């Protein structure tokens, strides 16, 4: 299953037009470290505009746009004005869907402990072995706040779960 992050936005009135979406991109070192992306300069992902279901979570996908970033800039502005998206209600979600494709992969190499053997006392003797992990761009800036806006991620079973760890640098600009 692909990884999703969806953040709730509230407009002051109904029937607004979505003009732009802005995201903050970072390195993979720390979710709150603002620095140039250290993985790929280029990355591809999806932006979804979603309605709010009766439970207050992300509902139907109303619009999807494929985004391809081409450099290591920290702040990206995605022009949505030509897409002519009208939000009928006052609340909507902007969701990012990571694409687990080779184009987006960043591989990290390190080491891990492995049990080599058990000694005569029954204690584990460890050895260090090579290990790697794969993460997928884009890495987005997160930052702590006293009040975190309502946001959700999808768990491995595809269920929406509230995300309360930190806020993500994702904003939406509307106009009437």
CSV table of C-alpha atoms in Angstrom, one decimal:
chain,number,residue,atom,x,y,z
A,1,UNK,CA,0.0,0.0,0.0
A,2,UNK,CA,1.2,3.5,-0.7
A,3,UNK,CA,1.8,6.0,2.1
A,4,UNK,CA,-0.6,8.9,2.4
A,5,UNK,CA,-0.6,12.0,4.5
A,6,UNK,CA,-3.8,14.1,4.5
A,7,UNK,CA,-4.2,17.5,6.2
A,8,UNK,CA,-7.5,19.2,6.9
A,9,UNK,CA,-8.1,22.8,5.8
A,10,UNK,CA,-11.0,25.1,6.6
A,11,UNK,CA,-12.2,27.9,4.4
A,12,UNK,CA,-14.1,30.9,5.9
A,13,UNK,CA,-17.0,30.4,3.4
A,14,UNK,CA,-18.2,27.8,0.9
A,15,UNK,CA,-17.4,27.7,-2.8
A,16,UNK,CA,-13.8,28.8,-2.8
A,17,UNK,CA,-11.2,28.1,-5.5
A,18,UNK,CA,-8.0,26.4,-4.7
A,19,UNK,CA,-5.1,28.5,-6.2
A,20,UNK,CA,-1.9,26.9,-4.9
A,21,UNK,CA,-0.4,24.3,-2.6
A,22,UNK,CA,2.9,24.8,-0.9
A,23,UNK,CA,5.1,22.1,0.6
A,24,UNK,CA,8.4,22.2,2.5
A,25,UNK,CA,10.9,19.5,1.6
A,26,UNK,CA,13.8,18.4,3.8
A,27,UNK,CA,16.6,15.9,4.2
A,28,UNK,CA,15.9,12.5,5.6
A,29,UNK,CA,18.1,13.1,8.7
A,30,UNK,CA,15.4,14.5,10.9
A,31,UNK,CA,11.7,15.3,10.4
A,32,UNK,CA,12.1,18.8,11.8
A,33,UNK,CA,15.5,19.7,10.3
A,34,UNK,CA,15.1,22.3,7.6
A,35,UNK,CA,17.8,21.6,5.0
A,36,UNK,CA,18.1,20.8,1.3
A,37,UNK,CA,16.9,17.4,0.3
A,38,UNK,CA,19.8,14.9,0.5
A,39,UNK,CA,18.1,12.2,-1.6
A,40,UNK,CA,17.1,12.8,-5.2
A,41,UNK,CA,16.7,16.3,-6.6
A,42,UNK,CA,13.9,14.8,-8.7
A,43,UNK,CA,10.9,13.1,-7.2
A,44,UNK,CA,7.4,12.2,-8.3
A,45,UNK,CA,4.3,12.0,-6.1
A,46,UNK,CA,0.5,12.6,-6.2
A,47,UNK,CA,-1.5,15.5,-4.7
A,48,UNK,CA,-5.1,14.7,-3.9
A,49,UNK,CA,-7.9,17.0,-3.0
A,50,UNK,CA,-10.4,15.1,-0.9
A,51,UNK,CA,-13.7,15.8,0.8
A,52,UNK,CA,-14.5,15.2,4.4
A,53,UNK,CA,-16.4,12.0,5.2
A,54,UNK,CA,-19.1,11.9,7.9
A,55,UNK,CA,-16.6,10.7,10.5
A,56,UNK,CA,-14.4,13.8,9.9
A,57,UNK,CA,-11.7,11.9,8.1
A,58,UNK,CA,-10.5,12.1,4.5
A,59,UNK,CA,-13.3,11.0,2.2
A,60,UNK,CA,-13.6,10.8,-1.6
A,61,UNK,CA,-10.8,11.9,-3.8
A,62,UNK,CA,-12.2,14.9,-5.8
A,63,UNK,CA,-9.1,15.7,-7.8
A,64,UNK,CA,-5.6,14.2,-8.4
A,65,UNK,CA,-2.5,15.8,-9.8
A,66,UNK,CA,0.9,14.2,-10.5
A,67,UNK,CA,3.7,16.4,-9.2
A,68,UNK,CA,7.3,16.1,-10.3
A,69,UNK,CA,9.9,18.2,-8.5
A,70,UNK,CA,13.2,18.8,-10.3
A,71,UNK,CA,15.6,20.3,-7.8
A,72,UNK,CA,16.5,20.3,-4.1
A,73,UNK,CA,14.6,23.5,-3.2
A,74,UNK,CA,13.3,23.5,0.4
A,75,UNK,CA,10.0,25.3,-0.5
A,76,UNK,CA,7.8,24.4,-3.5
A,77,UNK,CA,4.8,26.2,-4.8
A,78,UNK,CA,2.4,24.1,-6.8
A,79,UNK,CA,0.1,26.3,-9.0
A,80,UNK,CA,-3.4,24.8,-9.0
A,81,UNK,CA,-5.2,27.8,-10.6
A,82,UNK,CA,-5.3,26.2,-14.1
A,83,UNK,CA,-7.0,23.1,-12.6
A,84,UNK,CA,-10.1,25.2,-11.6
A,85,UNK,CA,-10.8,23.3,-8.4
A,86,UNK,CA,-13.9,24.6,-6.5
A,87,UNK,CA,-14.4,23.5,-2.9
A,88,UNK,CA,-18.1,23.3,-2.3
A,89,UNK,CA,-18.0,23.1,1.5
A,90,UNK,CA,-15.9,24.8,4.0
A,91,UNK,CA,-13.6,21.9,4.8
A,92,UNK,CA,-11.3,19.8,2.6
A,93,UNK,CA,-8.2,17.7,2.8
A,94,UNK,CA,-5.0,18.1,0.8
A,95,UNK,CA,-3.3,14.7,0.7
A,96,UNK,CA,0.1,13.6,-0.5
A,97,UNK,CA,0.6,10.1,-1.8
A,98,UNK,CA,4.1,8.8,-1.9
A,99,UNK,CA,4.9,6.5,-4.9
A,100,UNK,CA,7.1,3.6,-4.0
A,101,UNK,CA,8.9,3.5,-7.3
A,102,UNK,CA,12.6,3.2,-8.1
A,103,UNK,CA,12.6,6.9,-9.3
A,104,UNK,CA,11.8,8.0,-5.6
A,105,UNK,CA,14.1,5.5,-3.7
A,106,UNK,CA,16.8,6.7,-1.4
A,107,UNK,CA,18.8,3.8,0.1
A,108,UNK,CA,20.6,4.1,3.4
A,109,UNK,CA,23.4,1.8,4.4
A,110,UNK,CA,24.4,1.0,8.0
A,111,UNK,CA,24.8,-1.9,10.3
A,112,UNK,CA,22.7,-4.1,12.6
A,113,UNK,CA,23.4,-6.5,15.4
A,114,UNK,CA,22.8,-10.2,14.8
A,115,UNK,CA,23.1,-13.1,17.2
A,116,UNK,CA,26.2,-15.0,16.2
A,117,UNK,CA,25.9,-17.7,18.9
A,118,UNK,CA,24.9,-18.5,22.4
A,119,UNK,CA,27.7,-19.1,24.8
A,120,UNK,CA,27.8,-21.8,27.5
A,121,UNK,CA,26.2,-19.5,30.0
A,122,UNK,CA,23.2,-19.1,27.7
A,123,UNK,CA,24.1,-15.5,26.8
A,124,UNK,CA,23.9,-14.1,23.3
A,125,UNK,CA,27.1,-13.2,21.5
A,126,UNK,CA,26.4,-10.5,18.9
A,127,UNK,CA,28.1,-9.7,15.6
A,128,UNK,CA,27.7,-6.6,13.4
A,129,UNK,CA,26.4,-7.2,9.9
A,130,UNK,CA,25.6,-4.8,7.0
A,131,UNK,CA,22.1,-3.5,6.8
A,132,UNK,CA,20.2,-1.1,4.5
A,133,UNK,CA,16.8,0.6,4.4
A,134,UNK,CA,14.9,2.2,1.7
A,135,UNK,CA,12.9,5.4,2.0
A,136,UNK,CA,10.9,7.3,-0.6
A,137,UNK,CA,11.0,11.0,-1.6
A,138,UNK,CA,9.7,13.5,-1.0
A,139,UNK,CA,10.7,14.0,2.6
A,140,UNK,CA,8.6,16.8,4.0
A,141,UNK,CA,9.4,19.2,6.8
A,142,UNK,CA,7.7,18.5,10.1
A,143,UNK,CA,7.6,20.9,13.1
A,144,UNK,CA,6.3,20.7,16.6
A,145,UNK,CA,3.3,22.9,17.5
A,146,UNK,CA,1.2,23.2,20.6
A,147,UNK,CA,-1.9,22.6,18.5
A,148,UNK,CA,-1.4,20.3,15.6
A,149,UNK,CA,-3.9,20.7,12.8
A,150,UNK,CA,-6.1,17.7,12.1
A,151,UNK,CA,-4.2,15.3,9.9
A,152,UNK,CA,-4.3,11.6,9.0
A,153,UNK,CA,-2.0,8.9,7.6
A,154,UNK,CA,-3.0,5.6,6.2
A,155,UNK,CA,-1.9,2.5,8.1
A,156,UNK,CA,-0.6,-0.6,6.3
A,157,UNK,CA,-4.1,-2.0,6.1
A,158,UNK,CA,-5.3,1.2,4.3
A,159,UNK,CA,-7.2,2.7,7.3
A,160,UNK,CA,-7.0,6.4,8.1
A,161,UNK,CA,-5.3,7.0,11.5
A,162,UNK,CA,-5.0,10.5,13.1
A,163,UNK,CA,-1.5,11.9,12.9
A,164,UNK,CA,-0.6,13.8,16.1
A,165,UNK,CA,3.2,13.6,16.1
A,166,UNK,CA,4.0,17.0,14.4
A,167,UNK,CA,2.7,19.4,11.9
A,168,UNK,CA,3.8,19.0,8.2
A,169,UNK,CA,4.8,22.0,6.1
A,170,UNK,CA,1.9,21.8,3.7
A,171,UNK,CA,-0.4,24.7,3.0
A,172,UNK,CA,-3.3,25.6,0.7
A,173,UNK,CA,-4.2,29.0,-0.7
A,174,UNK,CA,-7.8,29.7,-1.7
A,175,UNK,CA,-9.7,32.6,-3.1
A,176,UNK,CA,-13.3,33.6,-3.8
